[in-house]
Amino acid sequence: MRNKVKHVIDEWDPIEVLPFAPSDEYDSEINQIVYFLNRREVTDFELANKIEEVFIDAFDDSIIQFTKEEYMAIARKILSEGTE
């Protein structure tokens, strides 16, 4: 699961720092998302809200400015990736 979440988040690159930043740039946020996913089954809406919360907490809402639809797209992509 972690590798799949990492792939989606790194591909999304919400603060646009990859490939210049270290490959573990989003590891803290990825770990929080994976922990959330491993606790129970979640809907795409719940996951989208969690992703928004994690990234705003990490980088502030002056940097992270995505629409609910953009968070939903990332959540759906993670969920469609399946689980390990």
GROMACS .gro file of N, CA and C in nm:
model
  252
    1MET      N    1   0.084  -0.120   0.000
    1MET     CA    2   0.000   0.000   0.000
    1MET      C    3   0.087   0.125   0.000
    2ARG      N    4   0.191   0.127   0.083
    2ARG     CA    5   0.274   0.246   0.095
    2ARG      C    6   0.336   0.285  -0.039
    3ASN      N    7   0.388   0.186  -0.111
    3ASN     CA    8   0.451   0.216  -0.240
    3ASN      C    9   0.352   0.277  -0.339
    4LYS      N   10   0.229   0.228  -0.335
    4LYS     CA   11   0.127   0.281  -0.425
    4LYS      C   12   0.089   0.424  -0.389
    5VAL      N   13   0.074   0.450  -0.260
    5VAL     CA   14   0.043   0.587  -0.216
    5VAL      C   15   0.159   0.679  -0.252
    6LYS      N   16   0.281   0.634  -0.226
    6LYS     CA   17   0.400   0.716  -0.258
    6LYS      C   18   0.404   0.749  -0.407
    7HIS      N   19   0.377   0.651  -0.489
    7HIS     CA   20   0.379   0.674  -0.634
    7HIS      C   21   0.280   0.783  -0.675
    8VAL      N   22   0.158   0.774  -0.623
    8VAL     CA   23   0.054   0.872  -0.659
    8VAL      C   24   0.090   1.011  -0.607
    9ILE      N   25   0.133   1.019  -0.481
    9ILE     CA   26   0.166   1.150  -0.422
    9ILE      C   27   0.287   1.210  -0.491
   10ASP      N   28   0.390   1.132  -0.514
   10ASP     CA   29   0.509   1.184  -0.582
   10ASP      C   30   0.476   1.229  -0.724
   11GLU      N   31   0.392   1.155  -0.792
   11GLU     CA   32   0.350   1.194  -0.927
   11GLU      C   33   0.271   1.324  -0.923
   12TRP      N   34   0.186   1.339  -0.824
   12TRP     CA   35   0.106   1.462  -0.806
   12TRP      C   36   0.198   1.579  -0.773
   13ASP      N   37   0.294   1.558  -0.682
   13ASP     CA   38   0.393   1.658  -0.642
   13ASP      C   39   0.327   1.793  -0.608
   14PRO      N   40   0.248   1.796  -0.501
   14PRO     CA   41   0.165   1.914  -0.472
   14PRO      C   42   0.239   2.045  -0.449
   15ILE      N   43   0.364   2.041  -0.408
   15ILE     CA   44   0.436   2.168  -0.393
   15ILE      C   45   0.542   2.185  -0.502
   16GLU      N   46   0.536   2.098  -0.602
   16GLU     CA   47   0.619   2.109  -0.723
   16GLU      C   48   0.768   2.123  -0.692
   17VAL      N   49   0.821   2.025  -0.617
   17VAL     CA   50   0.963   2.027  -0.583
   17VAL      C   51   1.041   1.908  -0.638
   18LEU      N   52   0.970   1.810  -0.688
   18LEU     CA   53   1.037   1.693  -0.742
   18LEU      C   54   1.069   1.716  -0.889
   19PRO      N   55   1.177   1.674  -0.939
   19PRO     CA   56   1.278   1.583  -0.885
   19PRO      C   57   1.393   1.652  -0.811
   20PHE      N   58   1.380   1.779  -0.783
   20PHE     CA   59   1.490   1.853  -0.721
   20PHE      C   60   1.504   1.826  -0.572
   21ALA      N   61   1.395   1.796  -0.505
   21ALA     CA   62   1.397   1.767  -0.361
   21ALA      C   63   1.434   1.621  -0.341
   22PRO      N   64   1.471   1.585  -0.218
   22PRO     CA   65   1.500   1.444  -0.189
   22PRO      C   66   1.378   1.356  -0.218
   23SER      N   67   1.403   1.231  -0.251
   23SER     CA   68   1.293   1.140  -0.286
   23SER      C   69   1.199   1.114  -0.169
   24ASP      N   70   1.241   1.148  -0.048
   24ASP     CA   71   1.156   1.129   0.069
   24ASP      C   72   1.082   1.257   0.109
   25GLU      N   73   1.074   1.352   0.020
   25GLU     CA   74   1.012   1.482   0.049
   25GLU      C   75   0.874   1.471   0.113
   26TYR      N   76   0.792   1.379   0.064
   26TYR     CA   77   0.655   1.366   0.112
   26TYR      C   78   0.634   1.247   0.205
   27ASP      N   79   0.741   1.186   0.254
   27ASP     CA   80   0.728   1.063   0.332
   27ASP      C   81   0.643   1.079   0.458
   28SER      N   82   0.655   1.189   0.527
   28SER     CA   83   0.575   1.209   0.647
   28SER      C   84   0.426   1.213   0.613
   29GLU      N   85   0.391   1.284   0.509
   29GLU     CA   86   0.252   1.294   0.466
   29GLU      C   87   0.201   1.160   0.413
   30ILE      N   88   0.285   1.091   0.338
   30ILE     CA   89   0.250   0.959   0.286
   30ILE      C   90   0.223   0.862   0.401
   31ASN      N   91   0.309   0.865   0.502
   31ASN     CA   92   0.290   0.776   0.618
   31ASN      C   93   0.157   0.803   0.688
   32GLN      N   94   0.119   0.929   0.699
   32GLN     CA   95  -0.010   0.962   0.762
   32GLN      C   96  -0.127   0.910   0.679
   33ILE      N   97  -0.116   0.922   0.549
   33ILE     CA   98  -0.222   0.874   0.460
   33ILE      C   99  -0.232   0.722   0.466
   34VAL      N  100  -0.119   0.654   0.464
   34VAL     CA  101  -0.118   0.507   0.471
   34VAL      C  102  -0.176   0.461   0.604
   35TYR      N  103  -0.139   0.527   0.713
   35TYR     CA  104  -0.194   0.492   0.844
   35TYR      C  105  -0.346   0.507   0.842
   36PHE      N  106  -0.394   0.614   0.786
   36PHE     CA  107  -0.539   0.638   0.776
   36PHE      C  108  -0.606   0.528   0.695
   37LEU      N  109  -0.545   0.489   0.585
   37LEU     CA  110  -0.602   0.385   0.500
   37LEU      C  111  -0.600   0.247   0.566
   38ASN      N  112  -0.500   0.222   0.647
   38ASN     CA  113  -0.487   0.090   0.711
   38ASN      C  114  -0.580   0.072   0.830
   39ARG      N  115  -0.636   0.179   0.882
   39ARG     CA  116  -0.723   0.169   0.999
   39ARG      C  117  -0.858   0.107   0.967
   40ARG      N  118  -0.911   0.136   0.849
   40ARG     CA  119  -1.043   0.086   0.810
   40ARG      C  120  -1.065   0.118   0.664
   41GLU      N  121  -1.171   0.065   0.609
   41GLU     CA  122  -1.205   0.100   0.471
   41GLU      C  123  -1.257   0.243   0.469
   42VAL      N  124  -1.215   0.317   0.370
   42VAL     CA  125  -1.255   0.457   0.360
   42VAL      C  126  -1.315   0.484   0.223
   43THR      N  127  -1.397   0.586   0.218
   43THR     CA  128  -1.454   0.630   0.090
   43THR      C  129  -1.356   0.727   0.025
   44ASP      N  130  -1.379   0.753  -0.102
   44ASP     CA  131  -1.295   0.851  -0.171
   44ASP      C  132  -1.311   0.989  -0.108
   45PHE      N  133  -1.431   1.021  -0.063
   45PHE     CA  134  -1.457   1.150   0.002
   45PHE      C  135  -1.377   1.162   0.132
   46GLU      N  136  -1.379   1.056   0.214
   46GLU     CA  137  -1.303   1.057   0.339
   46GLU      C  138  -1.153   1.069   0.313
   47LEU      N  139  -1.105   0.996   0.215
   47LEU     CA  140  -0.963   1.003   0.182
   47LEU      C  141  -0.925   1.140   0.128
   48ALA      N  142  -1.008   1.197   0.045
   48ALA     CA  143  -0.981   1.332  -0.009
   48ALA      C  144  -0.970   1.433   0.105
   49ASN      N  145  -1.060   1.425   0.201
   49ASN     CA  146  -1.054   1.516   0.316
   49ASN      C  147  -0.927   1.495   0.397
   50LYS      N  148  -0.886   1.371   0.413
   50LYS     CA  149  -0.764   1.342   0.488
   50LYS      C  150  -0.641   1.394   0.414
   51ILE      N  151  -0.636   1.375   0.285
   51ILE     CA  152  -0.522   1.425   0.206
   51ILE      C  153  -0.514   1.577   0.218
   52GLU      N  154  -0.627   1.645   0.206
   52GLU     CA  155  -0.630   1.790   0.221
   52GLU      C  156  -0.578   1.831   0.359
   53GLU      N  157  -0.628   1.767   0.463
   53GLU     CA  158  -0.586   1.798   0.600
   53GLU      C  159  -0.436   1.778   0.619
   54VAL      N  160  -0.385   1.665   0.572
   54VAL     CA  161  -0.243   1.632   0.589
   54VAL      C  162  -0.154   1.735   0.519
   55PHE      N  163  -0.187   1.770   0.397
   55PHE     CA  164  -0.100   1.861   0.323
   55PHE      C  165  -0.113   2.006   0.369
   56ILE      N  166  -0.231   2.048   0.411
   56ILE     CA  167  -0.244   2.183   0.465
   56ILE      C  168  -0.170   2.195   0.598
   57ASP      N  169  -0.180   2.090   0.681
   57ASP     CA  170  -0.105   2.090   0.808
   57ASP      C  171   0.046   2.097   0.783
   58ALA      N  172   0.091   2.027   0.680
   58ALA     CA  173   0.235   2.020   0.653
   58ALA      C  174   0.289   2.146   0.585
   59PHE      N  175   0.213   2.203   0.494
   59PHE     CA  176   0.267   2.310   0.410
   59PHE      C  177   0.190   2.441   0.414
   60ASP      N  178   0.081   2.447   0.489
   60ASP     CA  179   0.001   2.570   0.503
   60ASP      C  180  -0.089   2.592   0.383
   61ASP      N  181  -0.202   2.652   0.408
   61ASP     CA  182  -0.298   2.673   0.300
   61ASP      C  183  -0.261   2.788   0.208
   62SER      N  184  -0.155   2.859   0.237
   62SER     CA  185  -0.108   2.960   0.142
   62SER      C  186  -0.026   2.896   0.030
   63ILE      N  187   0.025   2.775   0.056
   63ILE     CA  188   0.103   2.700  -0.044
   63ILE      C  189   0.015   2.595  -0.112
   64ILE      N  190  -0.063   2.526  -0.031
   64ILE     CA  191  -0.148   2.417  -0.080
   64ILE      C  192  -0.287   2.475  -0.109
   65GLN      N  193  -0.317   2.492  -0.236
   65GLN     CA  194  -0.445   2.551  -0.276
   65GLN      C  195  -0.506   2.469  -0.389
   66PHE      N  196  -0.570   2.361  -0.350
   66PHE     CA  197  -0.635   2.274  -0.447
   66PHE      C  198  -0.785   2.273  -0.420
   67THR      N  199  -0.860   2.242  -0.522
   67THR     CA  200  -1.004   2.232  -0.507
   67THR      C  201  -1.040   2.096  -0.449
   68LYS      N  202  -1.162   2.086  -0.400
   68LYS     CA  203  -1.212   1.956  -0.351
   68LYS      C  204  -1.207   1.852  -0.463
   69GLU      N  205  -1.234   1.894  -0.585
   69GLU     CA  206  -1.232   1.802  -0.698
   69GLU      C  207  -1.092   1.748  -0.722
   70GLU      N  208  -0.991   1.832  -0.704
   70GLU     CA  209  -0.852   1.786  -0.722
   70GLU      C  210  -0.814   1.684  -0.613
   71TYR      N  211  -0.856   1.710  -0.490
   71TYR     CA  212  -0.830   1.612  -0.383
   71TYR      C  213  -0.904   1.482  -0.411
   72MET      N  214  -1.026   1.492  -0.461
   72MET     CA  215  -1.103   1.372  -0.493
   72MET      C  216  -1.034   1.291  -0.602
   73ALA      N  217  -0.978   1.358  -0.700
   73ALA     CA  218  -0.908   1.287  -0.808
   73ALA      C  219  -0.787   1.210  -0.753
   74ILE      N  220  -0.713   1.270  -0.662
   74ILE     CA  221  -0.598   1.203  -0.601
   74ILE      C  222  -0.645   1.085  -0.516
   75ALA      N  223  -0.750   1.106  -0.439
   75ALA     CA  224  -0.804   0.999  -0.355
   75ALA      C  225  -0.850   0.882  -0.442
   76ARG      N  226  -0.920   0.911  -0.547
   76ARG     CA  227  -0.969   0.805  -0.636
   76ARG      C  228  -0.853   0.731  -0.702
   77LYS      N  229  -0.751   0.804  -0.736
   77LYS     CA  230  -0.635   0.739  -0.798
   77LYS      C  231  -0.568   0.644  -0.698
   78ILE      N  232  -0.555   0.687  -0.574
   78ILE     CA  233  -0.497   0.600  -0.471
   78ILE      C  234  -0.585   0.478  -0.451
   79LEU      N  235  -0.714   0.499  -0.438
   79LEU     CA  236  -0.805   0.387  -0.414
   79LEU      C  237  -0.812   0.293  -0.534
   80SER      N  238  -0.801   0.347  -0.653
   80SER     CA  239  -0.806   0.262  -0.772
   80SER      C  240  -0.679   0.181  -0.790
   81GLU      N  241  -0.573   0.224  -0.726
   81GLU     CA  242  -0.448   0.150  -0.732
   81GLU      C  243  -0.460   0.016  -0.660
   82GLY      N  244  -0.560   0.002  -0.575
   82GLY     CA  245  -0.576  -0.121  -0.499
   82GLY      C  246  -0.486  -0.126  -0.378
   83THR      N  247  -0.482  -0.240  -0.314
   83THR     CA  248  -0.399  -0.257  -0.196
   83THR      C  249  -0.303  -0.373  -0.216
   84GLU      N  250  -0.198  -0.372  -0.136
   84GLU     CA  251  -0.100  -0.481  -0.145
   84GLU      C  252  -0.148  -0.602  -0.069
   0.00000   0.00000   0.00000
